[in-house]
Amino acid sequence: MYVSNNSALQALASLYNSDQARNVKRTHQPEGASFKDELVLSQEAQNFSDMLNELKTMDEVREDKVSELAGQVESGSYAPDVTAVAERIMNLKF
């Protein structure tokens, strides 16, 4: 993108080129003093982190449930509640 004749852009650029901006003095940290960064998480963030860590340690597949359902399918006794399944599908948020 090419910008030309933009007065707002020129005004901003002039601020960076001014003598006042060049004469800013930086304060130095006193010798022996140390400043440490600190991160404080909200309770909600801590709860989320705990849940995330718990999910990471869980198995992706519940083998016991899979075996049970596979046995029902093989025996022909698997009969899901189609009304409940339809309601859950209709309540999905995309």
XYZ file of C-alpha atoms in Angstrom:
94
model
C 0.000 0.000 0.000
C 1.307 3.432 -0.900
C 0.269 6.458 1.167
C 0.962 9.962 -0.004
C -0.163 13.426 1.020
C -1.554 12.185 4.297
C -1.413 15.020 6.818
C -2.063 12.781 9.837
C 0.820 10.527 8.857
C 3.109 13.504 8.333
C 2.149 14.948 11.727
C 2.942 11.646 13.404
C 6.293 11.404 11.636
C 7.166 14.929 12.719
C 6.674 13.945 16.380
C 9.388 11.315 16.066
C 11.740 13.741 14.374
C 11.290 16.585 16.854
C 14.072 17.831 19.113
C 11.883 17.149 22.126
C 11.755 13.430 21.316
C 15.534 13.283 20.862
C 16.204 14.910 24.243
C 14.269 12.385 26.317
C 16.483 11.029 29.045
C 16.125 7.497 30.230
C 16.312 6.676 33.886
C 18.713 3.970 34.823
C 18.089 1.274 37.341
C 20.030 1.923 40.556
C 22.879 -0.456 41.087
C 21.857 -3.423 43.192
C 18.148 -2.934 42.608
C 16.325 -5.588 40.685
C 12.916 -5.587 39.147
C 11.227 -8.891 38.525
C 8.409 -9.515 36.123
C 5.366 -11.011 37.746
C 2.434 -12.858 36.221
C -0.771 -13.056 38.216
C -3.508 -15.302 36.869
C -7.156 -14.811 37.729
C -8.986 -17.593 39.526
C -10.834 -18.357 36.294
C -7.551 -18.725 34.400
C -6.144 -20.966 37.136
C -9.261 -23.171 36.998
C -8.979 -23.369 33.223
C -5.308 -24.315 33.493
C -6.117 -27.048 36.020
C -8.846 -28.465 33.768
C -6.579 -28.330 30.740
C -3.829 -30.210 32.567
C -6.340 -32.836 33.698
C -7.608 -33.259 30.128
C -4.056 -33.695 28.862
C -3.507 -36.616 31.242
C -6.766 -38.372 30.314
C -6.912 -41.116 27.712
C -8.375 -40.011 24.399
C -10.434 -43.197 24.080
C -12.422 -44.780 26.870
C -11.634 -48.388 26.033
C -14.176 -49.778 28.505
C -17.019 -47.794 26.915
C -15.897 -48.710 23.391
C -15.774 -52.424 24.296
C -19.228 -52.272 25.873
C -20.794 -50.544 22.868
C -18.991 -52.795 20.377
C -20.381 -55.836 22.189
C -23.905 -54.391 22.038
C -23.551 -53.692 18.301
C -22.251 -57.204 17.617
C -25.050 -58.835 19.612
C -27.703 -56.612 18.022
C -28.797 -55.160 21.361
C -27.513 -51.624 20.727
C -30.549 -49.327 20.707
C -29.694 -45.639 21.160
C -32.439 -43.194 22.127
C -32.930 -41.538 18.742
C -35.008 -38.722 20.241
C -32.219 -37.798 22.678
C -29.639 -37.950 19.876
C -31.779 -35.686 17.667
C -32.264 -33.187 20.509
C -28.522 -33.007 21.138
C -27.852 -32.459 17.448
C -30.440 -29.666 17.314
C -28.901 -27.970 20.372
C -25.367 -27.866 18.928
C -23.952 -24.364 18.600
C -21.866 -23.672 15.508
